[in-house]
mmCIF file of C-alpha atoms and ligand atoms in Angstrom:
data_model
loop_
_atom_site.group_PDB
_atom_site.id
_atom_site.type_symbol
_atom_site.label_atom_id
_atom_site.label_comp_id
_atom_site.label_asym_id
_atom_site.label_seq_id
_atom_site.Cartn_x
_atom_site.Cartn_y
_atom_site.Cartn_z
ATOM 1 C CA MET A 1 19.734 -50.585 -26.684
ATOM 2 C CA GLN A 2 21.792 -48.760 -24.052
ATOM 3 C CA LYS A 3 25.242 -47.544 -25.051
ATOM 4 C CA VAL A 4 28.343 -47.655 -22.881
ATOM 5 C CA ASN A 5 31.637 -45.818 -23.296
ATOM 6 C CA LEU A 6 34.925 -47.591 -22.809
ATOM 7 C CA THR A 7 38.546 -47.136 -23.821
ATOM 8 C CA ILE A 8 40.391 -49.733 -25.906
ATOM 9 C CA ASP A 9 44.104 -49.120 -26.447
ATOM 10 C CA GLY A 10 43.571 -45.436 -25.716
ATOM 11 C CA THR A 11 40.688 -45.042 -28.178
ATOM 12 C CA LEU A 12 37.334 -43.948 -26.781
ATOM 13 C CA VAL A 13 34.749 -46.455 -28.014
ATOM 14 C CA GLU A 14 30.959 -46.330 -27.814
ATOM 15 C CA ALA A 15 29.508 -49.849 -27.698
ATOM 16 C CA THR A 16 26.082 -51.401 -27.287
ATOM 17 C CA GLU A 17 25.506 -52.804 -23.821
ATOM 18 C CA GLY A 18 25.631 -56.608 -23.829
ATOM 19 C CA ILE A 19 28.288 -57.077 -26.497
ATOM 20 C CA THR A 20 31.714 -58.431 -25.577
ATOM 21 C CA VAL A 21 35.015 -56.552 -25.400
ATOM 22 C CA LEU A 22 36.130 -58.600 -28.425
ATOM 23 C CA GLU A 23 33.107 -57.479 -30.459
ATOM 24 C CA ALA A 24 33.640 -53.859 -29.445
ATOM 25 C CA ALA A 25 37.322 -54.058 -30.440
ATOM 26 C CA ARG A 26 36.521 -55.674 -33.783
ATOM 27 C CA ALA A 27 33.920 -53.004 -34.532
ATOM 28 C CA GLU A 28 36.688 -50.442 -34.001
ATOM 29 C CA GLY A 29 39.035 -52.342 -36.335
ATOM 30 C CA ILE A 30 41.277 -53.469 -33.454
ATOM 31 C CA TYR A 31 42.583 -56.990 -34.044
ATOM 32 C CA ILE A 32 42.643 -59.434 -31.146
ATOM 33 C CA PRO A 33 43.801 -62.968 -32.025
ATOM 34 C CA THR A 34 41.151 -65.650 -31.506
ATOM 35 C CA LEU A 35 40.728 -69.335 -32.267
ATOM 36 C CA CYS A 36 37.487 -70.344 -30.596
ATOM 37 C CA ALA A 37 35.370 -67.183 -31.003
ATOM 38 C CA ASP A 38 32.879 -67.128 -33.855
ATOM 39 C CA PRO A 39 30.237 -64.463 -34.530
ATOM 40 C CA ASP A 40 27.610 -67.180 -35.165
ATOM 41 C CA LEU A 41 28.292 -69.092 -31.949
ATOM 42 C CA GLU A 42 27.903 -68.449 -28.233
ATOM 43 C CA PRO A 43 31.086 -67.198 -26.477
ATOM 44 C CA TYR A 44 33.166 -70.153 -25.347
ATOM 45 C CA GLY A 45 36.393 -68.868 -23.819
ATOM 46 C CA GLY A 46 38.297 -72.040 -24.613
ATOM 47 C CA CYS A 47 41.469 -71.089 -26.484
ATOM 48 C CA ARG A 48 42.642 -68.258 -24.155
ATOM 49 C CA LEU A 49 44.229 -66.303 -26.985
ATOM 50 C CA CYS A 50 41.971 -63.279 -26.838
ATOM 51 C CA LEU A 51 43.248 -62.326 -23.376
ATOM 52 C CA VAL A 52 43.410 -58.608 -22.585
ATOM 53 C CA GLU A 53 44.185 -56.385 -19.610
ATOM 54 C CA ILE A 54 41.235 -54.545 -18.089
ATOM 55 C CA ASP A 55 41.664 -51.971 -15.295
ATOM 56 C CA LYS A 56 40.227 -53.092 -11.965
ATOM 57 C CA MET A 57 39.885 -56.707 -13.159
ATOM 58 C CA GLU A 58 41.992 -59.574 -11.844
ATOM 59 C CA GLY A 59 44.342 -61.402 -14.196
ATOM 60 C CA LEU A 60 43.848 -61.400 -17.951
ATOM 61 C CA PRO A 61 40.180 -61.900 -18.856
ATOM 62 C CA ALA A 62 39.168 -63.431 -22.169
ATOM 63 C CA SER A 63 37.789 -60.588 -24.283
ATOM 64 C CA CYS A 64 35.381 -62.982 -26.056
ATOM 65 C CA THR A 65 33.457 -63.711 -22.859
ATOM 66 C CA THR A 66 33.759 -60.356 -21.056
ATOM 67 C CA PRO A 67 30.887 -57.926 -21.631
ATOM 68 C CA VAL A 68 31.640 -54.244 -22.135
ATOM 69 C CA ALA A 69 30.931 -51.909 -19.217
ATOM 70 C CA GLU A 70 30.778 -48.166 -18.721
ATOM 71 C CA GLY A 71 34.191 -46.625 -18.051
ATOM 72 C CA MET A 72 36.103 -49.850 -18.787
ATOM 73 C CA VAL A 73 39.741 -49.391 -19.778
ATOM 74 C CA VAL A 74 41.062 -52.208 -21.986
ATOM 75 C CA ARG A 75 44.602 -52.819 -23.245
ATOM 76 C CA THR A 76 45.086 -55.502 -25.877
ATOM 77 C CA GLU A 77 48.846 -55.464 -26.445
ATOM 78 C CA THR A 78 50.717 -55.116 -23.149
ATOM 79 C CA PRO A 79 53.872 -57.187 -22.490
ATOM 80 C CA GLY A 80 51.856 -59.329 -20.049
ATOM 81 C CA VAL A 81 49.177 -60.024 -22.660
ATOM 82 C CA GLN A 82 51.760 -60.858 -25.319
ATOM 83 C CA GLU A 83 53.626 -63.214 -22.999
ATOM 84 C CA ALA A 84 50.401 -65.012 -22.004
ATOM 85 C CA ARG A 85 49.355 -65.419 -25.638
ATOM 86 C CA GLN A 86 52.773 -66.733 -26.613
ATOM 87 C CA ARG A 87 52.734 -69.277 -23.807
ATOM 88 C CA THR A 88 49.220 -70.419 -24.673
ATOM 89 C CA LEU A 89 50.088 -70.758 -28.325
ATOM 90 C CA GLU A 90 53.309 -72.622 -27.629
ATOM 91 C CA LEU A 91 51.393 -75.102 -25.497
ATOM 92 C CA LEU A 92 48.859 -75.487 -28.288
ATOM 93 C CA LEU A 93 51.630 -76.189 -30.768
ATOM 94 C CA THR A 94 53.377 -78.806 -28.629
ATOM 95 C CA ASP A 95 51.153 -81.544 -29.996
ATOM 96 C CA HIS A 96 50.231 -79.990 -33.335
ATOM 97 C CA PRO A 97 51.926 -81.481 -36.428
ATOM 98 C CA ASP A 98 54.613 -79.340 -38.066
ATOM 99 C CA ASN A 99 53.809 -80.495 -41.584
ATOM 100 C CA CYS A 100 51.957 -77.340 -42.643
ATOM 101 C CA LEU A 101 53.348 -77.405 -46.178
ATOM 102 C CA VAL A 102 51.570 -80.658 -46.961
ATOM 103 C CA CYS A 103 48.365 -79.752 -45.098
ATOM 104 C CA SER A 104 45.434 -78.828 -47.367
ATOM 105 C CA LYS A 105 44.592 -75.978 -44.997
ATOM 106 C CA ASN A 106 48.012 -74.357 -45.485
ATOM 107 C CA GLN A 107 47.602 -70.554 -45.734
ATOM 108 C CA HIS A 108 43.876 -70.840 -44.917
ATOM 109 C CA CYS A 109 44.597 -71.997 -41.375
ATOM 110 C CA ASP A 110 43.618 -69.728 -38.472
ATOM 111 C CA LEU A 111 46.269 -71.317 -36.261
ATOM 112 C CA GLN A 112 48.955 -70.274 -38.741
ATOM 113 C CA LYS A 113 47.579 -66.733 -38.892
ATOM 114 C CA VAL A 114 47.412 -66.394 -35.110
ATOM 115 C CA ALA A 115 50.913 -67.888 -34.719
ATOM 116 C CA ALA A 116 52.259 -65.389 -37.255
ATOM 117 C CA TYR A 117 50.577 -62.518 -35.387
ATOM 118 C CA VAL A 118 51.599 -63.590 -31.883
ATOM 119 C CA GLY A 119 55.115 -64.410 -33.062
ATOM 120 C CA ILE A 120 56.953 -67.394 -31.640
ATOM 121 C CA ASP A 121 60.732 -67.548 -31.963
ATOM 122 C CA GLN A 122 61.876 -70.636 -30.102
ATOM 123 C CA PRO A 123 59.161 -72.892 -28.663
ATOM 124 C CA ARG A 124 60.020 -73.473 -24.999
ATOM 125 C CA PHE A 125 58.066 -76.690 -24.541
ATOM 126 C CA LYS A 126 58.972 -80.191 -25.595
ATOM 127 C CA LYS A 127 57.058 -81.545 -28.573
ATOM 128 C CA LEU A 128 54.518 -84.178 -27.555
ATOM 129 C CA GLU A 129 53.606 -87.183 -29.621
ATOM 130 C CA ARG A 130 49.929 -87.285 -30.333
ATOM 131 C CA GLN A 131 48.177 -90.332 -31.606
ATOM 132 C CA THR A 132 46.764 -89.644 -35.051
ATOM 133 C CA GLU A 133 43.245 -90.880 -35.572
ATOM 134 C CA ILE A 134 41.833 -90.368 -39.030
ATOM 135 C CA ASP A 135 38.142 -90.931 -39.613
ATOM 136 C CA SER A 136 37.424 -90.995 -43.325
ATOM 137 C CA SER A 137 34.137 -92.890 -43.005
ATOM 138 C CA ASN A 138 32.085 -89.915 -44.171
ATOM 139 C CA PRO A 139 31.871 -89.745 -47.987
ATOM 140 C CA PHE A 140 32.384 -85.976 -47.990
ATOM 141 C CA PHE A 141 34.929 -85.058 -45.325
ATOM 142 C CA VAL A 142 37.815 -86.385 -43.249
ATOM 143 C CA ARG A 143 38.463 -85.902 -39.519
ATOM 144 C CA ASP A 144 42.118 -85.792 -38.524
ATOM 145 C CA SER A 145 42.406 -85.622 -34.743
ATOM 146 C CA SER A 146 46.105 -84.748 -34.831
ATOM 147 C CA LYS A 147 45.282 -81.306 -36.236
ATOM 148 C CA CYS A 148 42.453 -80.580 -33.775
ATOM 149 C CA ILE A 149 43.075 -77.667 -31.382
ATOM 150 C CA LEU A 150 39.928 -78.341 -29.318
ATOM 151 C CA CYS A 151 38.379 -74.968 -30.059
ATOM 152 C CA GLY A 152 35.007 -76.728 -29.861
ATOM 153 C CA LYS A 153 33.584 -74.964 -32.925
ATOM 154 C CA CYS A 154 32.514 -78.241 -34.558
ATOM 155 C CA VAL A 155 30.709 -79.368 -31.401
ATOM 156 C CA ARG A 156 29.094 -75.972 -30.889
ATOM 157 C CA VAL A 157 27.901 -75.423 -34.459
ATOM 158 C CA CYS A 158 26.356 -78.901 -34.471
ATOM 159 C CA ASN A 159 24.554 -78.148 -31.182
ATOM 160 C CA GLU A 160 23.740 -74.472 -31.484
ATOM 161 C CA ILE A 161 22.948 -74.088 -35.186
ATOM 162 C CA GLN A 162 22.190 -77.520 -36.603
ATOM 163 C CA GLY A 163 20.488 -78.648 -33.375
ATOM 164 C CA LEU A 164 21.899 -82.163 -33.781
ATOM 165 C CA GLY A 165 24.624 -82.703 -31.199
ATOM 166 C CA ALA A 166 26.520 -85.288 -33.233
ATOM 167 C CA LEU A 167 29.861 -84.370 -31.629
ATOM 168 C CA GLU A 168 31.153 -83.803 -28.110
ATOM 169 C CA VAL A 169 34.385 -83.245 -26.189
ATOM 170 C CA MET A 170 35.660 -86.274 -24.292
ATOM 171 C CA ASN A 171 38.046 -86.204 -21.310
ATOM 172 C CA ASN A 172 40.153 -83.334 -19.931
ATOM 173 C CA GLY A 173 43.637 -81.989 -20.408
ATOM 174 C CA LEU A 174 46.021 -83.813 -22.723
ATOM 175 C CA SER A 175 43.638 -86.696 -23.299
ATOM 176 C CA SER A 176 40.804 -84.407 -24.483
ATOM 177 C CA LYS A 177 39.453 -85.137 -27.912
ATOM 178 C CA ILE A 178 36.378 -84.608 -30.041
ATOM 179 C CA ILE A 179 34.306 -87.727 -30.464
ATOM 180 C CA THR A 180 30.909 -88.571 -31.864
ATOM 181 C CA SER A 181 28.280 -88.196 -29.171
ATOM 182 C CA ALA A 182 27.131 -91.795 -29.500
ATOM 183 C CA GLY A 183 30.572 -92.882 -28.264
ATOM 184 C CA ASP A 184 33.818 -92.884 -30.166
ATOM 185 C CA ILE A 185 32.375 -94.366 -33.335
ATOM 186 C CA PRO A 186 33.010 -93.457 -36.988
ATOM 187 C CA ILE A 187 31.136 -90.308 -37.922
ATOM 188 C CA LEU A 188 29.226 -92.121 -40.658
ATOM 189 C CA GLU A 189 27.641 -94.388 -38.026
ATOM 190 C CA SER A 190 26.642 -91.427 -35.830
ATOM 191 C CA ILE A 191 23.634 -89.124 -36.129
ATOM 192 C CA CYS A 192 25.683 -86.712 -38.294
ATOM 193 C CA GLU A 193 23.705 -85.492 -41.302
ATOM 194 C CA SER A 194 26.818 -84.450 -43.266
ATOM 195 C CA CYS A 195 25.719 -80.814 -43.461
ATOM 196 C CA GLY A 196 29.404 -79.862 -43.335
ATOM 197 C CA GLN A 197 28.961 -76.934 -40.935
ATOM 198 C CA CYS A 198 31.669 -78.392 -38.687
ATOM 199 C CA VAL A 199 34.002 -78.517 -41.686
ATOM 200 C CA ALA A 200 33.180 -74.916 -42.585
ATOM 201 C CA LYS A 201 33.878 -73.719 -39.028
ATOM 202 C CA CYS A 202 37.052 -75.732 -38.351
ATOM 203 C CA PRO A 203 39.982 -73.285 -38.051
ATOM 204 C CA THR A 204 42.647 -75.897 -38.896
ATOM 205 C CA GLY A 205 42.937 -78.957 -41.139
ATOM 206 C CA ALA A 206 41.232 -81.214 -38.573
ATOM 207 C CA LEU A 207 38.034 -81.305 -40.643
ATOM 208 C CA MET A 208 38.553 -81.051 -44.373
ATOM 209 C CA PRO A 209 36.438 -81.860 -47.422
ATOM 210 C CA LYS A 210 37.654 -84.933 -49.268
ATOM 211 C CA ASN A 211 39.609 -84.228 -52.443
ATOM 212 C CA TYR A 212 40.004 -80.608 -51.379
ATOM 213 C CA ARG A 213 41.542 -78.364 -54.007
ATOM 214 C CA TRP A 214 42.282 -74.657 -53.930
ATOM 215 C CA ALA A 215 40.072 -72.496 -56.083
ATOM 216 C CA SER A 216 41.172 -69.743 -58.423
ATOM 217 C CA LYS A 217 38.031 -67.664 -57.832
ATOM 218 C CA GLU A 218 34.675 -67.601 -56.035
ATOM 219 C CA VAL A 219 31.308 -67.066 -57.705
ATOM 220 C CA SER A 220 28.239 -65.922 -55.773
ATOM 221 C CA THR A 221 25.056 -67.836 -56.617
ATOM 222 C CA VAL A 222 21.943 -69.545 -55.212
ATOM 223 C CA CYS A 223 21.869 -73.251 -54.342
ATOM 224 C CA PRO A 224 20.068 -75.141 -57.139
ATOM 225 C CA TYR A 225 18.541 -77.888 -54.991
ATOM 226 C CA CYS A 226 15.329 -76.795 -53.277
ATOM 227 C CA GLY A 227 13.135 -73.761 -53.029
ATOM 228 C CA VAL A 228 14.718 -72.227 -49.884
ATOM 229 C CA GLY A 229 17.125 -70.206 -51.995
ATOM 230 C CA CYS A 230 20.265 -70.539 -49.865
ATOM 231 C CA GLY A 231 23.050 -68.188 -50.897
ATOM 232 C CA THR A 232 26.314 -69.895 -51.787
ATOM 233 C CA TYR A 233 29.781 -69.099 -53.029
ATOM 234 C CA LEU A 234 31.090 -71.615 -55.519
ATOM 235 C CA ALA A 235 34.840 -72.190 -55.388
ATOM 236 C CA VAL A 236 35.832 -72.456 -59.029
ATOM 237 C CA ARG A 237 39.069 -73.640 -60.560
ATOM 238 C CA GLY A 238 39.266 -73.286 -64.326
ATOM 239 C CA ASN A 239 35.772 -74.247 -65.376
ATOM 240 C CA GLU A 240 35.216 -76.702 -62.551
ATOM 241 C CA ILE A 241 33.457 -76.335 -59.196
ATOM 242 C CA VAL A 242 35.822 -77.548 -56.469
ATOM 243 C CA GLY A 243 33.935 -76.443 -53.374
ATOM 244 C CA VAL A 244 30.975 -74.554 -51.921
ATOM 245 C CA ARG A 245 30.509 -72.330 -48.895
ATOM 246 C CA GLY A 246 27.333 -70.800 -47.520
ATOM 247 C CA ASP A 247 26.872 -67.051 -47.910
ATOM 248 C CA PRO A 248 26.780 -65.592 -44.375
ATOM 249 C CA GLU A 249 24.998 -62.466 -45.688
ATOM 250 C CA ASN A 250 22.120 -64.378 -47.307
ATOM 251 C CA PRO A 251 18.961 -63.987 -45.186
ATOM 252 C CA ALA A 252 17.649 -67.457 -46.157
ATOM 253 C CA ASN A 253 20.561 -69.494 -44.778
ATOM 254 C CA LYS A 254 22.949 -67.072 -43.027
ATOM 255 C CA GLY A 255 25.907 -69.199 -44.093
ATOM 256 C CA SER A 256 24.414 -72.610 -43.285
ATOM 257 C CA LEU A 257 23.897 -75.302 -45.904
ATOM 258 C CA CYS A 258 22.525 -78.837 -45.964
ATOM 259 C CA VAL A 259 24.453 -81.818 -47.279
ATOM 260 C CA LYS A 260 23.188 -81.315 -50.828
ATOM 261 C CA GLY A 261 24.117 -77.650 -51.050
ATOM 262 C CA GLN A 262 27.442 -78.194 -49.305
ATOM 263 C CA PHE A 263 28.736 -81.259 -51.089
ATOM 264 C CA GLY A 264 26.376 -82.142 -53.936
ATOM 265 C CA PHE A 265 28.031 -80.303 -56.802
ATOM 266 C CA GLU A 266 29.817 -83.123 -58.621
ATOM 267 C CA PHE A 267 26.842 -83.718 -60.902
ATOM 268 C CA VAL A 268 27.714 -80.516 -62.750
ATOM 269 C CA ASP A 269 30.777 -82.068 -64.384
ATOM 270 C CA HIS A 270 29.749 -85.711 -64.109
ATOM 271 C CA PRO A 271 30.344 -87.669 -67.334
ATOM 272 C CA ASP A 272 26.891 -89.319 -67.013
ATOM 273 C CA ARG A 273 25.110 -85.979 -66.962
ATOM 274 C CA LEU A 274 22.639 -85.449 -69.819
ATOM 275 C CA THR A 275 23.498 -82.271 -71.615
ATOM 276 C CA SER A 276 21.008 -82.563 -74.473
ATOM 277 C CA PRO A 277 17.505 -84.052 -74.803
ATOM 278 C CA LEU A 278 17.152 -87.697 -75.832
ATOM 279 C CA ILE A 279 14.379 -88.935 -78.120
ATOM 280 C CA ARG A 280 13.591 -92.621 -78.432
ATOM 281 C CA ARG A 281 13.902 -93.692 -82.050
ATOM 282 C CA ASN A 282 13.560 -97.326 -83.078
ATOM 283 C CA GLY A 283 13.875 -98.374 -79.450
ATOM 284 C CA ARG A 284 17.067 -96.376 -78.839
ATOM 285 C CA PHE A 285 17.659 -93.005 -77.243
ATOM 286 C CA VAL A 286 19.112 -90.554 -79.716
ATOM 287 C CA GLU A 287 20.412 -87.061 -78.948
ATOM 288 C CA ALA A 288 18.181 -84.271 -80.220
ATOM 289 C CA SER A 289 17.996 -80.497 -80.090
ATOM 290 C CA PHE A 290 15.717 -78.756 -77.569
ATOM 291 C CA GLU A 291 13.560 -77.488 -80.491
ATOM 292 C CA GLU A 292 13.011 -81.062 -81.734
ATOM 293 C CA ALA A 293 12.265 -82.345 -78.233
ATOM 294 C CA LEU A 294 9.818 -79.552 -77.414
ATOM 295 C CA ASP A 295 8.031 -79.951 -80.791
ATOM 296 C CA LEU A 296 7.663 -83.675 -80.135
ATOM 297 C CA ILE A 297 6.287 -83.113 -76.607
ATOM 298 C CA ALA A 298 3.845 -80.452 -77.853
ATOM 299 C CA SER A 299 2.554 -82.752 -80.602
ATOM 300 C CA LYS A 300 2.103 -85.639 -78.148
ATOM 301 C CA LEU A 301 0.284 -83.485 -75.589
ATOM 302 C CA ASN A 302 -2.519 -83.082 -78.118
ATOM 303 C CA GLU A 303 -3.275 -86.783 -77.733
ATOM 304 C CA TYR A 304 -4.158 -86.526 -74.034
ATOM 305 C CA LYS A 305 -6.667 -84.585 -71.944
ATOM 306 C CA GLY A 306 -8.045 -84.558 -68.380
ATOM 307 C CA ASP A 307 -7.056 -87.455 -66.121
ATOM 308 C CA GLN A 308 -4.884 -88.962 -68.820
ATOM 309 C CA PHE A 309 -2.379 -86.252 -67.951
ATOM 310 C CA ALA A 310 -0.383 -85.434 -64.815
ATOM 311 C CA ALA A 311 2.490 -83.064 -64.173
ATOM 312 C CA VAL A 312 5.114 -83.041 -61.426
ATOM 313 C CA ALA A 313 6.711 -79.635 -60.975
ATOM 314 C CA SER A 314 10.101 -79.045 -59.387
ATOM 315 C CA ALA A 315 11.734 -77.163 -56.543
ATOM 316 C CA ARG A 316 14.736 -76.685 -58.799
ATOM 317 C CA ILE A 317 12.933 -74.321 -61.134
ATOM 318 C CA THR A 318 11.649 -70.822 -60.477
ATOM 319 C CA THR A 319 8.331 -69.884 -58.867
ATOM 320 C CA GLU A 320 7.250 -68.466 -62.216
ATOM 321 C CA ASP A 321 8.003 -71.740 -64.023
ATOM 322 C CA ASN A 322 6.077 -73.672 -61.367
ATOM 323 C CA TYR A 323 3.145 -71.314 -61.839
ATOM 324 C CA VAL A 324 3.205 -71.889 -65.592
ATOM 325 C CA ILE A 325 3.247 -75.692 -65.143
ATOM 326 C CA GLN A 326 0.119 -75.670 -62.959
ATOM 327 C CA LYS A 327 -1.512 -73.292 -65.451
ATOM 328 C CA LEU A 328 -0.683 -75.687 -68.275
ATOM 329 C CA ALA A 329 -2.142 -78.625 -66.317
ATOM 330 C CA ARG A 330 -5.351 -76.865 -65.301
ATOM 331 C CA ALA A 331 -6.119 -74.491 -68.170
ATOM 332 C CA VAL A 332 -4.690 -76.394 -71.149
ATOM 333 C CA MET A 333 -4.784 -80.061 -70.141
ATOM 334 C CA ALA A 334 -8.009 -79.694 -68.095
ATOM 335 C CA THR A 335 -6.784 -81.611 -65.041
ATOM 336 C CA ASN A 336 -5.922 -80.972 -61.419
ATOM 337 C CA ASN A 337 -3.282 -83.714 -61.571
ATOM 338 C CA ILE A 338 -0.463 -81.407 -60.632
ATOM 339 C CA ASP A 339 2.068 -82.105 -57.885
ATOM 340 C CA HIS A 340 5.428 -80.859 -56.736
ATOM 341 C CA CYS A 341 8.604 -82.650 -55.645
ATOM 342 C CA ALA A 342 8.909 -80.540 -52.467
ATOM 343 C CA ARG A 343 5.736 -82.232 -51.131
ATOM 344 C CA LEU A 344 7.248 -85.712 -51.153
HETATM 345 FE FE1 FES B 401 38.433 -65.971 -26.542
HETATM 346 FE FE2 FES B 401 39.181 -68.326 -27.584
HETATM 347 S S1 FES B 401 38.668 -66.507 -28.607
HETATM 348 S S2 FES B 401 39.078 -67.730 -25.514
#
C-alpha cells in the first residue's frame, strides 16, 4: 500500500493511502469527536462533529469521509472548528432529553462524552418537544426514539454487517426517525433477528438491553452455544452475568454475536437449571452424584449393542469430546448411529 505524508495539528504523519483523515488522526493518538463514525462501518458523515480545517479545501470537511492526501495540512482544533462543533452539538441537544441521571446509558453515553469534550456553556437554541415512542416489543431490548441522535449506526450495522436491513431512516430534518424497514411497525413484527448488533453500536440510550444493569467487571470467554467459537466478554456483577458483548479482536466473530450469544445467558442462574444428575428411582427423579450417574450409565450400556444404540453429540462440547463420542459409538457400541446437533 502506498504511503502519503500529511500534517495534523503540526505533527508530520505518515498514513496509508485510502484511509480517512479521522483514521490517520486516531492512529497518531489525536482525538477528534465523533458520533456516527465506527471502525466496523462504512464512513457516513452524518453527525458533522468530526469537522476539521484542511488547507486548500472549502469549508470544514468531515474528517471521517475525507481521504488522506499527500501534503495535506489538517487542523482539528481551530476556533472555527470548535464553533461549528458547538453549534452542531447544541442543535443535536435541542430535542434530546435532559434526564441523563436516570438514563441507563449514563456515563457510557458517547453523546455525553462528546458534549463534555466540545464544551457547551449556555445552549443558544430553544428546547424542542419530541414525541417519545417506546418500542418494547422485542423480548431483549427497548427502542426509545426520544434518545435517538440519528447517527444511523443501527441501520448501517443491520445492513452492512448482518445483511438484514431491518431498519431504515424515514423522512428528513426534524421529522426524521429510525423505523423498521417494513413500515413503522413494532420491531418484533419486523424481519429483525434480535442479534443485538444495533444495541451494541448505539451511542446513546436509544437502544438498550432490557433490565440493563451495570457490571462490576468483565470476563473474557467463548460463547457456549455452537461450534463457531465466538469471543465474548461477560459483564459480571457479583456472581451473576448481567450482559454480554462480542469481542472485536476475536477472529471468529470480530465483535458480532447472534441472538443466543448476545442475550441467551439467563439460563446460567435460572432456578430451573439442573445442577446435578437425576436418576429415576421408584418412578421419581432423585438427585445423584456424577459418579453414581456415570456408573449407572456404564452398567446400562453393557445391555445394548449395534443398532440398539445411538448417540447425539453436541456443538456445546469440545471437538475432542465429540471425537470421543463417535469413537465410543463406533468402536465400543459397534454402530454408526452417531449424529450431531449442529446438523439439524
Ligand atoms: Fe464524521 Fe459523524 S463522525 S460526520
